[in-house]
Amino acid sequence: MTRYVIGRLGGVVVILLAVCLFTYLIFFKLSPDPAVMICGKTCTPERIDSIRDVLGLNQPILTQFWEFLQGIFAGRDYGSVHCSAPCLGYSFQTNESVWSMITARLPVSITVAVGAAVLWLLAGVIGGLISAIKQGTWWDRTAMALALGGVSVPNYVLALVLQFVLVVKLQVLPFPSAPAFADNPLLWFESYIMPWTVLAVGYACLYARLTRANVIDTLQENYFRTARAKGLSRSLVLRRHALRPALTPITTIFGMDFAGLLGGALITETVFGLNGIGKMAADSIAKNDQPVIMAVTLLAAFFVVIGNVVVDLVYTTLDPRVRVTSS
Amino acid sequence: MTADLFVVEDLTVTLPTGRGPVDVVKNVSFTVGRDDTLGIVGESGSGKSMTALAVLGLLPRGAETSGSIRLEGKELLGRSERELQSIRGNAISMVFQDPLSSLNPYYTVGLQIEEMYRAHRGGSRRDARKVAIEALERVHIPDAGRRIDHYPHQFSGGQRQRIMIAMALCCSPSLLIADEPTTALDVTVQAQILELMAELQSTTGTGMIFITHDLAVISSIAKRVLVMCAGDPVEYGTAEQVFSDPHHDYTRTLLDAVPRIDDEVAS
């Protein structure tokens, strides 16, 4: 088991380095000259040269990449300015340290992701479970029709409709402003409930359909029939012999979805004006702010890769058949 | 009176299908006594398994049953789900065909035996564990005290079926229904399992219904035989009588279909 974990973590490092290299090449080599962008409108050739010099743009690309990596782990110097580790450079637009931009916005994205995940897991799994048990009834058909509809509604449409109805027309919720929980718990909840709902709807519908399909499959399993033939109570049969086998594959999908969201919910954060990683990504792309784009991409890749490993490790504890072959 | 343990009379099972209701079991009657084994033979789809599932009330949704099923004089048809739960696994136990898929891969075999024992007898986990270890020892699983914490995929096919049998017998049922218990196993393991079942029956006195399509297996274990074809009971009698002097064409066809190594020796 320990060897397995070490092997997986080694793989993570390799993947992250590869992602680093690719994003670096794409954003720093294929996009407009950063020096020209930083220099702005009142620019002279001499200034461009000195900016190039400070950013190290005159050096070979691999040297530049090496310095970028060094910056992340050991810090680096831009001319007279020292950027301490982990250094992801400075925004071309605001000159702010990219690392501090991330640490300031990450809590918002995490709050959005966690809240949405709780909602969609509860709604999706419970809805799918009831549908499976009441297969073919009006509840099942209604729930699955709603789920199909829910999956089909784009996030931004739902977000705008909710804001228009709840904030503008009915005025039951304030406009989302991402306050700290400690300052005003009620306002915090009221601010986040719409983004949570908007993000959760699509996932909940998907999870409801998945849960339903998995549970129905499990109800056909021979071991489910054995459990009934053993005379166990209905609730024990369902809980132990249907739910656990049916939900185990869902943890895999959940891990990946959740990890993906930690890297920022681009559309939802932008529509609600929440200052998270997703909105930062959207803004930086619009303004071609390369260090920020680069950092956001790396962060998303980091979460997805780590999420993948966590899911695999959790899976080995959930499914004994995997556990034994992996050790 | 050996025939008093279990009585089935005029059992008919009707399943709803896209083209209207179909009788998959038609007017089947038989009895099983204590320490007695009834073999039910027939090809796939002849209604053997449906008969067994009807006894335990485990038929697919929408199925209808009529007739009478009595265990020790008490009618089982028309009982509530809760009453049936207390009978399943307790008074009537069942062993299924494929032991790997019939055991839940997510739980240790110990837990799967313990949960059944506790569902019917209650008591602490500790006591149930003791019973489970004894049950595994009874079916000759070596090192039962350690193996009880293993998962089904860590056992061989024959051992898995032994575990299923151990589980089925842990509450000392008066009737055991074995639905093709040896079909998924290779021939040597098959022989061991049959031997084990005969051995356990002689010590517990459990009545047994043995369902199979394999006539060789039936002839070695059953005292009486019911032959089924397309839901109809076509022949019912002692094993000797059915095998040596079959009355029905279908039984004769079945018997002729068996390649017999002892043909020349017997004749």
Coordinates of C-alpha atoms in Angstrom, one line a residue:
Chain A
M1 CA 0.0 0.0 0.0
T2 CA 2.8 2.5 0.9
R3 CA 4.6 1.6 -2.3
Y4 CA 1.4 2.2 -4.2
V5 CA 0.9 5.6 -2.6
I6 CA 4.5 6.7 -3.3
G7 CA 4.2 5.5 -6.9
R8 CA 1.0 7.5 -7.4
L9 CA 2.5 10.7 -5.8
G10 CA 5.6 10.3 -8.1
G11 CA 3.1 10.2 -11.0
V12 CA 1.5 13.3 -9.8
V13 CA 4.8 15.2 -9.8
V14 CA 5.5 14.1 -13.4
I15 CA 2.0 15.1 -14.6
L16 CA 2.2 18.5 -12.9
L17 CA 5.6 19.2 -14.4
A18 CA 4.2 18.3 -17.8
V19 CA 1.2 20.6 -17.3
C20 CA 3.6 23.4 -16.2
L21 CA 5.7 23.0 -19.3
F22 CA 2.8 22.9 -21.7
T23 CA 1.0 25.9 -20.2
Y24 CA 4.3 27.8 -20.1
L25 CA 4.9 27.1 -23.8
I26 CA 1.4 28.0 -24.8
F27 CA 1.0 31.2 -22.8
F28 CA 4.5 32.6 -23.0
K29 CA 5.5 31.6 -26.5
L30 CA 2.3 31.6 -28.6
S31 CA 0.7 34.7 -27.2
P32 CA 1.7 38.4 -27.7
D33 CA 5.0 39.7 -26.4
P34 CA 4.5 40.3 -22.6
A35 CA 7.0 43.1 -22.6
V36 CA 4.9 45.1 -25.2
M37 CA 1.8 44.5 -23.1
I38 CA 3.4 45.6 -19.9
C39 CA 4.9 48.6 -21.5
G40 CA 1.6 50.0 -22.5
K41 CA 0.8 53.0 -24.7
T42 CA 3.7 55.4 -23.9
C43 CA 6.4 53.0 -24.8
T44 CA 9.9 53.3 -26.1
P45 CA 12.1 50.5 -27.5
E46 CA 14.5 51.0 -24.6
R47 CA 11.8 50.4 -22.1
I48 CA 10.7 47.2 -23.8
D49 CA 14.3 46.0 -23.7
S50 CA 14.7 46.7 -20.0
I51 CA 11.3 45.0 -19.3
R52 CA 12.5 42.0 -21.3
D53 CA 15.7 42.0 -19.3
V54 CA 13.9 42.1 -15.9
L55 CA 11.5 39.3 -16.9
G56 CA 14.3 37.2 -18.4
L57 CA 12.6 37.1 -21.8
N58 CA 15.9 37.3 -23.7
Q59 CA 17.1 34.0 -22.3
P60 CA 16.4 30.6 -24.0
I61 CA 12.9 29.2 -23.3
L62 CA 14.1 26.3 -21.2
T63 CA 16.1 28.7 -18.9
Q64 CA 13.0 30.8 -18.6
F65 CA 10.9 27.8 -17.7
W66 CA 13.6 26.7 -15.2
E67 CA 13.4 30.1 -13.5
F68 CA 9.7 29.9 -13.4
L69 CA 9.8 26.6 -11.7
Q70 CA 12.5 27.9 -9.3
G71 CA 10.2 30.8 -8.5
I72 CA 7.5 28.4 -7.4
F73 CA 9.7 26.4 -5.1
A74 CA 12.5 28.8 -4.0
G75 CA 11.4 32.3 -5.1
R76 CA 13.1 34.4 -7.7
D77 CA 14.3 38.0 -8.4
Y78 CA 12.8 40.3 -11.0
G79 CA 15.6 42.9 -11.3
S80 CA 15.7 44.5 -7.8
V81 CA 12.4 43.1 -6.7
H82 CA 12.5 39.8 -4.8
C83 CA 9.5 37.5 -5.2
S84 CA 9.5 34.9 -2.4
A85 CA 8.4 31.3 -2.8
P86 CA 5.9 30.3 -3.9
C87 CA 6.3 32.9 -6.7
L88 CA 4.0 32.7 -9.6
G89 CA 5.0 36.2 -10.9
Y90 CA 3.1 39.4 -10.9
S91 CA -0.1 40.4 -12.7
F92 CA 0.6 42.4 -15.9
Q93 CA -2.6 44.4 -15.2
T94 CA -2.3 45.3 -11.5
N95 CA 1.3 44.3 -10.6
E96 CA -0.2 42.4 -7.7
S97 CA 1.6 39.1 -6.7
V98 CA -0.3 36.3 -8.4
W99 CA 0.2 34.1 -5.3
S100 CA -1.5 36.6 -3.0
M101 CA -4.3 37.0 -5.6
I102 CA -4.9 33.3 -5.4
T103 CA -4.9 33.0 -1.6
A104 CA -7.3 35.9 -1.4
R105 CA -9.8 34.3 -3.9
L106 CA -9.5 30.6 -3.1
P107 CA -11.7 30.7 0.0
V108 CA -14.6 32.1 -2.1
S109 CA -14.2 29.3 -4.7
I110 CA -13.9 26.7 -1.9
T111 CA -17.1 28.0 -0.3
V112 CA -18.9 27.9 -3.6
A113 CA -17.7 24.4 -4.4
V114 CA -18.3 22.8 -0.9
G115 CA -21.8 24.3 -0.6
A116 CA -22.8 23.2 -4.1
A117 CA -21.4 19.7 -3.5
V118 CA -23.4 19.3 -0.3
L119 CA -26.6 20.3 -2.1
W120 CA -26.1 18.2 -5.2
L121 CA -25.0 15.1 -3.2
L122 CA -28.1 15.3 -1.0
A123 CA -30.6 16.1 -3.7
G124 CA -29.0 13.8 -6.4
V125 CA -28.4 10.7 -4.3
I126 CA -31.6 10.9 -2.3
G127 CA -33.7 11.7 -5.4
G128 CA -32.0 8.9 -7.4
L129 CA -32.5 6.4 -4.6
I130 CA -36.2 7.1 -4.2
S131 CA -36.6 6.9 -7.9
A132 CA -34.9 3.5 -8.0
I133 CA -37.0 2.1 -5.2
K134 CA -40.2 3.4 -6.7
Q135 CA -39.1 2.5 -10.2
G136 CA -41.8 3.1 -12.8
T137 CA -44.1 5.1 -10.5
W138 CA -45.2 8.7 -11.1
W139 CA -42.6 9.9 -8.6
D140 CA -39.9 8.1 -10.6
R141 CA -41.1 9.4 -14.0
T142 CA -41.5 13.0 -12.7
A143 CA -38.1 13.1 -11.0
M144 CA -36.3 11.7 -14.0
A145 CA -38.1 14.1 -16.4
L146 CA -37.1 17.0 -14.1
A147 CA -33.5 15.6 -14.0
L148 CA -33.3 15.5 -17.8
G149 CA -34.6 19.1 -17.9
G150 CA -32.2 20.2 -15.2
V151 CA -29.2 18.8 -17.0
S152 CA -30.3 20.7 -20.1
V153 CA -30.6 24.2 -18.6
P154 CA -27.3 26.1 -19.0
N155 CA -25.8 27.5 -15.7
Y156 CA -25.8 31.2 -16.9
V157 CA -29.5 31.0 -17.9
L158 CA -30.5 29.6 -14.5
A159 CA -28.3 32.1 -12.7
L160 CA -29.8 35.1 -14.5
V161 CA -33.4 33.8 -14.1
L162 CA -32.8 33.2 -10.3
Q163 CA -31.3 36.7 -9.9
F164 CA -34.0 38.4 -11.8
V165 CA -36.8 36.6 -9.9
L166 CA -35.3 36.4 -6.3
V167 CA -33.2 39.6 -6.2
V168 CA -34.8 42.0 -8.5
K169 CA -38.5 41.1 -8.6
L170 CA -39.3 39.4 -5.3
Q171 CA -36.4 41.0 -3.4
V172 CA -36.1 38.1 -1.0
L173 CA -32.3 37.7 -1.4
P174 CA -29.6 40.4 -1.5
F175 CA -27.3 40.7 -4.5
P176 CA -24.4 38.2 -3.8
S177 CA -21.4 39.9 -2.3
A178 CA -19.2 37.1 -0.7
P179 CA -19.1 38.4 2.9
A180 CA -17.1 36.5 5.5
F181 CA -19.1 34.0 7.5
A182 CA -17.9 35.3 10.8
D183 CA -19.1 38.9 10.1
N184 CA -22.6 38.1 9.2
P185 CA -23.7 34.4 8.9
L186 CA -27.1 35.2 7.6
L187 CA -25.9 37.5 4.8
W188 CA -23.2 34.9 4.0
F189 CA -25.8 32.2 3.6
E190 CA -28.1 34.5 1.6
S191 CA -25.2 35.5 -0.7
Y192 CA -24.1 32.0 -1.4
I193 CA -27.4 30.1 -1.7
M194 CA -28.0 31.2 -5.3
P195 CA -24.5 30.3 -6.6
W196 CA -24.7 27.0 -4.7
T197 CA -28.1 26.2 -6.2
V198 CA -27.1 27.2 -9.7
L199 CA -24.0 25.0 -9.6
A200 CA -25.7 22.2 -7.9
V201 CA -28.7 21.8 -10.2
G202 CA -26.8 20.3 -13.2
Y203 CA -24.8 18.0 -11.0
A204 CA -27.8 16.9 -8.9
C205 CA -29.7 15.9 -12.0
L206 CA -26.8 14.0 -13.3
Y207 CA -26.2 12.3 -9.9
A208 CA -29.9 11.4 -9.5
R209 CA -29.8 9.6 -12.9
L210 CA -26.5 7.9 -12.0
T211 CA -27.7 6.8 -8.6
R212 CA -31.0 5.5 -9.9
A213 CA -29.2 3.5 -12.6
N214 CA -26.7 2.1 -10.2
V215 CA -29.2 1.1 -7.6
I216 CA -31.5 -0.5 -10.1
D217 CA -28.5 -2.5 -11.4
T218 CA -27.7 -3.6 -7.8
L219 CA -31.2 -4.7 -7.2
Q220 CA -30.8 -7.2 -10.0
E221 CA -27.6 -8.6 -8.5
N222 CA -27.6 -12.1 -7.2
Y223 CA -26.2 -11.0 -3.8
F224 CA -29.1 -8.7 -3.4
R225 CA -31.4 -11.7 -3.9
T226 CA -29.3 -13.7 -1.4
A227 CA -29.7 -10.9 1.1
R228 CA -33.5 -11.0 0.8
A229 CA -33.5 -14.8 0.9
K230 CA -31.6 -14.6 4.2
G231 CA -34.6 -12.9 5.8
L232 CA -32.9 -9.6 6.5
S233 CA -35.1 -6.6 7.1
R234 CA -35.9 -4.5 4.1
S235 CA -34.0 -1.5 5.4
L236 CA -30.9 -3.5 6.2
V237 CA -31.0 -5.2 2.7
L238 CA -31.3 -1.8 1.0
R239 CA -28.7 -0.1 3.2
R240 CA -26.1 -2.7 3.2
H241 CA -26.6 -4.7 0.1
A242 CA -27.9 -2.1 -2.4
L243 CA -26.7 1.3 -1.3
R244 CA -23.0 0.7 -0.6
P245 CA -22.3 -1.2 -3.9
A246 CA -24.4 1.3 -5.8
L247 CA -22.8 4.4 -4.3
T248 CA -19.2 3.3 -4.5
P249 CA -18.7 4.2 -8.2
I250 CA -20.3 7.5 -7.5
T251 CA -17.5 8.5 -5.2
T252 CA -15.1 8.4 -8.1
I253 CA -17.2 10.7 -10.2
F254 CA -17.8 13.0 -7.2
G255 CA -14.1 13.3 -6.5
M256 CA -13.3 14.4 -10.0
D257 CA -16.3 16.8 -10.2
F258 CA -15.5 18.4 -6.9
A259 CA -11.8 18.7 -7.6
G260 CA -12.6 20.4 -10.9
L261 CA -14.8 22.9 -9.2
L262 CA -12.1 23.9 -6.7
G263 CA -10.2 25.3 -9.6
G264 CA -13.0 27.9 -9.9
A265 CA -16.6 27.9 -11.2
L266 CA -15.9 30.2 -14.1
I267 CA -19.5 31.0 -15.3
T268 CA -21.2 30.9 -11.9
E269 CA -18.7 33.2 -10.2
T270 CA -18.7 35.6 -13.1
V271 CA -22.5 35.8 -13.4
F272 CA -22.8 36.4 -9.6
G273 CA -19.8 38.7 -9.4
L274 CA -18.2 36.5 -6.8
N275 CA -14.5 37.2 -6.6
G276 CA -13.2 33.6 -6.7
I277 CA -10.7 31.8 -8.8
G278 CA -13.2 31.3 -11.6
K279 CA -13.9 35.0 -12.0
M280 CA -10.1 35.7 -11.8
A281 CA -9.6 33.3 -14.6
A282 CA -12.3 34.9 -16.8
D283 CA -10.9 38.4 -16.1
S284 CA -7.3 37.4 -16.8
I285 CA -8.2 35.7 -20.1
A286 CA -10.2 38.7 -21.2
K287 CA -7.1 40.9 -20.5
N288 CA -4.5 38.4 -21.6
D289 CA -2.9 38.6 -18.2
Q290 CA -0.5 35.7 -18.8
P291 CA 1.0 35.1 -15.3
V292 CA -2.6 34.9 -13.9
I293 CA -3.9 32.6 -16.7
M294 CA -0.9 30.4 -16.1
A295 CA -1.4 30.3 -12.4
V296 CA -5.1 29.5 -12.7
T297 CA -4.4 26.7 -15.2
L298 CA -1.8 25.2 -12.9
L299 CA -4.1 25.4 -9.9
A300 CA -6.9 23.7 -11.7
A301 CA -4.6 21.0 -12.9
F302 CA -3.2 20.6 -9.4
F303 CA -6.7 20.0 -7.9
V304 CA -7.7 17.6 -10.6
V305 CA -4.6 15.5 -10.3
I306 CA -4.6 15.5 -6.5
G307 CA -8.4 14.7 -6.6
N308 CA -7.7 11.8 -8.9
V309 CA -5.2 10.3 -6.4
V310 CA -7.5 10.9 -3.4
V311 CA -10.3 9.2 -5.3
D312 CA -8.2 6.2 -6.1
L313 CA -7.0 5.9 -2.5
V314 CA -10.5 6.2 -1.1
Y315 CA -11.7 3.6 -3.6
T316 CA -9.2 1.1 -2.4
T317 CA -10.8 1.3 1.1
L318 CA -14.4 1.2 -0.3
D319 CA -14.0 -1.8 -2.6
P320 CA -12.2 -4.8 -1.0
R321 CA -11.5 -6.3 -4.5
V322 CA -9.4 -3.3 -5.4
R323 CA -7.8 -3.2 -2.0
V324 CA -6.2 -6.6 -2.2
T325 CA -4.8 -6.3 -5.7
S326 CA -3.2 -2.9 -5.0
S327 CA -1.3 -4.0 -1.9
Chain B
M1 CA -44.8 -39.3 9.2
T2 CA -41.9 -38.0 7.1
A3 CA -44.1 -36.3 4.5
D4 CA -45.5 -33.8 6.9
L5 CA -42.7 -31.3 6.9
F6 CA -43.3 -29.5 3.7
V7 CA -46.3 -29.7 1.4
V8 CA -46.9 -27.9 -1.9
E9 CA -50.3 -28.3 -3.5
D10 CA -51.5 -27.1 -6.9
L11 CA -49.0 -24.3 -6.9
T12 CA -49.5 -22.0 -9.9
V13 CA -47.3 -19.0 -10.6
T14 CA -48.4 -16.4 -13.1
L15 CA -46.0 -13.7 -14.4
P16 CA -47.1 -10.6 -16.2
T17 CA -45.5 -10.2 -19.6
G18 CA -45.8 -7.8 -22.5
R19 CA -48.2 -10.3 -24.1
G20 CA -50.4 -10.8 -21.1
P21 CA -50.0 -13.1 -18.1
V22 CA -48.2 -16.4 -18.5
D23 CA -48.3 -19.4 -16.2
V24 CA -44.7 -20.3 -15.6
V25 CA -45.6 -22.9 -12.9
K26 CA -48.8 -24.9 -13.4
N27 CA -50.5 -27.0 -10.7
V28 CA -47.3 -28.3 -9.1
S29 CA -47.7 -30.6 -6.0
F30 CA -45.1 -32.3 -4.0
T31 CA -44.0 -33.1 -0.4
V32 CA -40.7 -33.2 1.4
G33 CA -40.2 -35.0 4.7
R34 CA -37.6 -34.6 7.4
D35 CA -34.2 -36.0 6.4
D36 CA -35.7 -36.4 2.9
T37 CA -34.5 -35.0 -0.5
L38 CA -36.7 -34.1 -3.4
G39 CA -35.0 -33.5 -6.7
I40 CA -36.6 -31.1 -9.2
V41 CA -35.3 -31.7 -12.7
G42 CA -36.0 -29.9 -15.9
E43 CA -34.3 -27.8 -18.6
S44 CA -33.9 -24.0 -18.4
G45 CA -37.2 -22.2 -18.2
S46 CA -39.1 -25.2 -17.0
G47 CA -40.2 -23.4 -13.8
K48 CA -37.8 -25.0 -11.3
S49 CA -36.4 -21.8 -9.9
M50 CA -39.7 -20.0 -10.0
T51 CA -41.1 -22.8 -7.8
A52 CA -38.3 -22.2 -5.3
L53 CA -38.7 -18.5 -5.4
A54 CA -42.4 -18.8 -4.8
V55 CA -41.8 -20.8 -1.7
L56 CA -39.7 -18.0 -0.2
G57 CA -42.0 -15.2 -1.5
L58 CA -39.2 -13.8 -3.7
L59 CA -40.9 -13.8 -7.0
P60 CA -40.5 -10.8 -9.3
R61 CA -42.9 -7.9 -8.8
G62 CA -46.3 -8.4 -10.2
A63 CA -46.2 -12.2 -10.0
E64 CA -49.3 -14.0 -8.7
T65 CA -49.4 -17.3 -6.9
S66 CA -52.3 -19.7 -6.1
G67 CA -52.5 -23.1 -4.5
S68 CA -51.0 -23.9 -1.1
I69 CA -47.5 -24.0 0.4
R70 CA -47.4 -25.4 3.9
L71 CA -44.4 -25.8 6.2
E72 CA -45.1 -27.9 9.3
G73 CA -48.8 -27.4 8.6
K74 CA -48.7 -23.6 8.4
E75 CA -49.7 -21.9 5.2
L76 CA -47.0 -19.7 3.7
L77 CA -48.9 -18.2 0.7
G78 CA -50.5 -14.8 1.5
R79 CA -48.2 -14.0 4.4
S80 CA -47.1 -10.4 4.9
E81 CA -43.5 -9.4 3.9
R82 CA -42.6 -9.1 7.6
E83 CA -43.8 -12.7 8.4
L84 CA -42.0 -14.0 5.3
Q85 CA -38.8 -12.3 6.5
S86 CA -38.8 -14.3 9.7
I87 CA -39.3 -17.5 7.7
R88 CA -36.6 -16.8 5.1
G89 CA -33.2 -18.0 6.1
N90 CA -34.6 -19.2 9.4
A91 CA -37.1 -22.0 8.7
I92 CA -36.5 -22.2 5.0
S93 CA -33.0 -21.5 3.6
M94 CA -31.8 -21.3 0.1
V95 CA -28.4 -21.9 -1.7
F96 CA -28.0 -20.4 -5.1
Q97 CA -26.3 -21.4 -8.3
D98 CA -23.3 -19.0 -8.7
P99 CA -21.6 -18.6 -5.3
L100 CA -19.4 -15.7 -6.4
S101 CA -22.2 -13.4 -7.5
S102 CA -24.4 -14.7 -4.7
L103 CA -22.1 -13.4 -2.0
N104 CA -21.7 -9.6 -1.6
P105 CA -18.2 -8.7 -2.7
Y106 CA -18.1 -5.7 -0.4
Y107 CA -18.3 -7.6 2.9
T108 CA -16.4 -10.3 4.6
V109 CA -18.0 -13.7 4.6
G110 CA -18.1 -13.5 8.4
L111 CA -20.3 -10.4 8.4
Q112 CA -22.6 -12.0 5.8
I113 CA -23.1 -15.1 8.0
E114 CA -23.3 -13.0 11.2
E115 CA -26.0 -10.6 9.9
M116 CA -28.2 -13.5 9.0
Y117 CA -27.8 -15.2 12.3
R118 CA -28.5 -11.9 14.2
A119 CA -31.5 -11.1 12.1
H120 CA -33.2 -14.3 13.3
R121 CA -31.6 -15.0 16.7
G122 CA -30.5 -11.6 17.8
G123 CA -27.6 -11.5 20.3
S124 CA -24.2 -9.8 20.3
R125 CA -21.8 -9.7 17.4
R126 CA -19.5 -11.8 19.4
D127 CA -21.9 -14.6 19.7
A128 CA -22.8 -14.4 16.1
R129 CA -19.1 -14.5 15.2
K130 CA -18.7 -17.7 17.2
V131 CA -21.6 -19.3 15.4
A132 CA -20.2 -18.2 12.0
I133 CA -16.8 -19.7 12.7
E134 CA -18.5 -22.9 13.8
A135 CA -20.6 -22.9 10.6
L136 CA -17.5 -22.5 8.5
E137 CA -15.8 -25.3 10.4
R138 CA -18.8 -27.5 9.8
V139 CA -18.4 -27.1 6.0
H140 CA -14.7 -27.8 6.3
I141 CA -13.2 -24.4 5.6
P142 CA -9.7 -24.7 6.9
D143 CA -8.5 -22.1 9.4
A144 CA -12.0 -20.8 9.8
G145 CA -11.1 -18.4 12.7
R146 CA -8.9 -16.4 10.3
R147 CA -10.7 -17.0 7.1
I148 CA -13.9 -15.5 8.5
D149 CA -12.5 -12.0 7.9
H150 CA -11.7 -12.6 4.3
Y151 CA -13.8 -11.4 1.3
P152 CA -15.6 -13.7 -1.1
H153 CA -13.1 -13.2 -3.9
Q154 CA -10.4 -14.6 -1.7
F155 CA -11.9 -18.0 -1.7
S156 CA -12.0 -20.7 -4.4
G157 CA -15.3 -21.5 -6.2
G158 CA -15.9 -24.7 -4.1
Q159 CA -15.1 -22.9 -0.9
R160 CA -17.5 -20.1 -1.8
Q161 CA -20.3 -22.6 -2.3
R162 CA -19.3 -24.2 1.1
I163 CA -19.7 -20.8 2.6
M164 CA -23.1 -20.4 1.0
I165 CA -24.1 -23.7 2.5
A166 CA -22.7 -22.8 5.9
M167 CA -24.7 -19.6 5.8
A168 CA -27.9 -21.3 4.7
L169 CA -27.6 -23.8 7.6
C170 CA -26.5 -21.4 10.4
C171 CA -30.0 -20.9 11.7
S172 CA -30.8 -24.7 11.5
P173 CA -33.6 -24.4 9.0
S174 CA -36.1 -27.3 8.6
L175 CA -36.0 -27.0 4.8
L176 CA -33.1 -26.2 2.5
I177 CA -33.7 -25.3 -1.1
A178 CA -30.6 -25.7 -3.3
D179 CA -31.1 -24.1 -6.7
E180 CA -28.4 -25.6 -9.0
P181 CA -25.8 -25.5 -6.3
T182 CA -23.2 -27.4 -8.2
T183 CA -23.8 -26.2 -11.7
A184 CA -21.1 -23.5 -11.6
L185 CA -18.5 -25.8 -10.2
D186 CA -16.2 -28.3 -11.9
V187 CA -16.9 -32.0 -11.6
T188 CA -14.5 -32.9 -8.7
V189 CA -15.7 -29.9 -6.6
Q190 CA -19.2 -30.8 -7.5
A191 CA -18.7 -34.3 -6.0
Q192 CA -17.3 -32.8 -2.8
I193 CA -20.2 -30.4 -2.4
L194 CA -22.7 -33.2 -2.9
E195 CA -20.9 -35.3 -0.4
L196 CA -20.9 -32.4 2.1
M197 CA -24.6 -31.8 1.6
A198 CA -25.4 -35.4 2.2
E199 CA -23.2 -35.4 5.3
L200 CA -24.8 -32.3 6.7
Q201 CA -28.3 -33.6 6.0
S202 CA -27.6 -36.8 7.9
T203 CA -26.5 -34.8 11.0
T204 CA -29.2 -32.1 10.9
G205 CA -32.1 -34.0 9.5
T206 CA -33.0 -31.0 7.3
G207 CA -35.4 -31.6 4.5
M208 CA -34.0 -30.7 1.1
I209 CA -35.2 -29.6 -2.3
F210 CA -32.5 -30.0 -4.8
I211 CA -33.0 -28.2 -8.1
T212 CA -30.9 -29.1 -11.1
H213 CA -30.9 -29.9 -14.8
D214 CA -28.2 -32.5 -14.2
L215 CA -29.7 -36.0 -14.0
A216 CA -26.5 -37.6 -12.8
V217 CA -26.5 -35.2 -9.8
I218 CA -30.1 -36.0 -9.0
S219 CA -29.6 -39.7 -9.1
S220 CA -26.8 -39.5 -6.6
I221 CA -28.6 -37.3 -4.0
A222 CA -32.4 -37.4 -4.3
K223 CA -34.8 -40.0 -3.0
R224 CA -37.7 -38.7 -4.9
V225 CA -37.9 -36.8 -8.2
L226 CA -40.2 -34.2 -9.8
V227 CA -39.7 -33.7 -13.5
M228 CA -40.9 -30.3 -14.9
C229 CA -41.4 -29.2 -18.5
A230 CA -42.5 -25.7 -19.5
G231 CA -44.1 -25.2 -16.0
D232 CA -45.9 -28.5 -16.0
P233 CA -45.1 -31.3 -13.5
V234 CA -44.8 -34.2 -15.9
E235 CA -43.5 -36.9 -13.6
Y236 CA -43.3 -37.4 -9.9
G237 CA -42.1 -40.5 -8.0
T238 CA -39.2 -42.2 -6.3
A239 CA -35.8 -41.7 -8.0
E240 CA -35.6 -45.4 -8.8
Q241 CA -39.0 -45.5 -10.4
V242 CA -38.5 -42.3 -12.5
F243 CA -35.1 -43.3 -13.7
S244 CA -35.7 -47.0 -14.4
D245 CA -39.3 -46.8 -15.7
P246 CA -40.2 -43.3 -16.9
H247 CA -43.8 -42.9 -17.8
H248 CA -43.6 -39.6 -19.7
D249 CA -42.0 -39.1 -23.0
Y250 CA -40.3 -36.0 -21.8
T251 CA -38.6 -37.8 -19.0
R252 CA -37.5 -40.5 -21.4
T253 CA -36.0 -37.8 -23.8
L254 CA -34.2 -36.3 -20.8
L255 CA -32.8 -39.6 -19.8
D256 CA -31.8 -40.5 -23.3
A257 CA -29.9 -37.2 -23.6
V258 CA -27.5 -38.2 -20.9
P259 CA -24.3 -40.0 -22.1
R260 CA -23.9 -42.9 -19.7
I261 CA -20.5 -44.4 -19.0
D262 CA -22.1 -47.3 -17.2
D263 CA -24.4 -48.3 -20.0
E264 CA -22.6 -51.5 -20.8
V265 CA -21.9 -52.4 -17.2
A266 CA -25.6 -52.0 -16.3
S267 CA -27.0 -53.9 -19.1

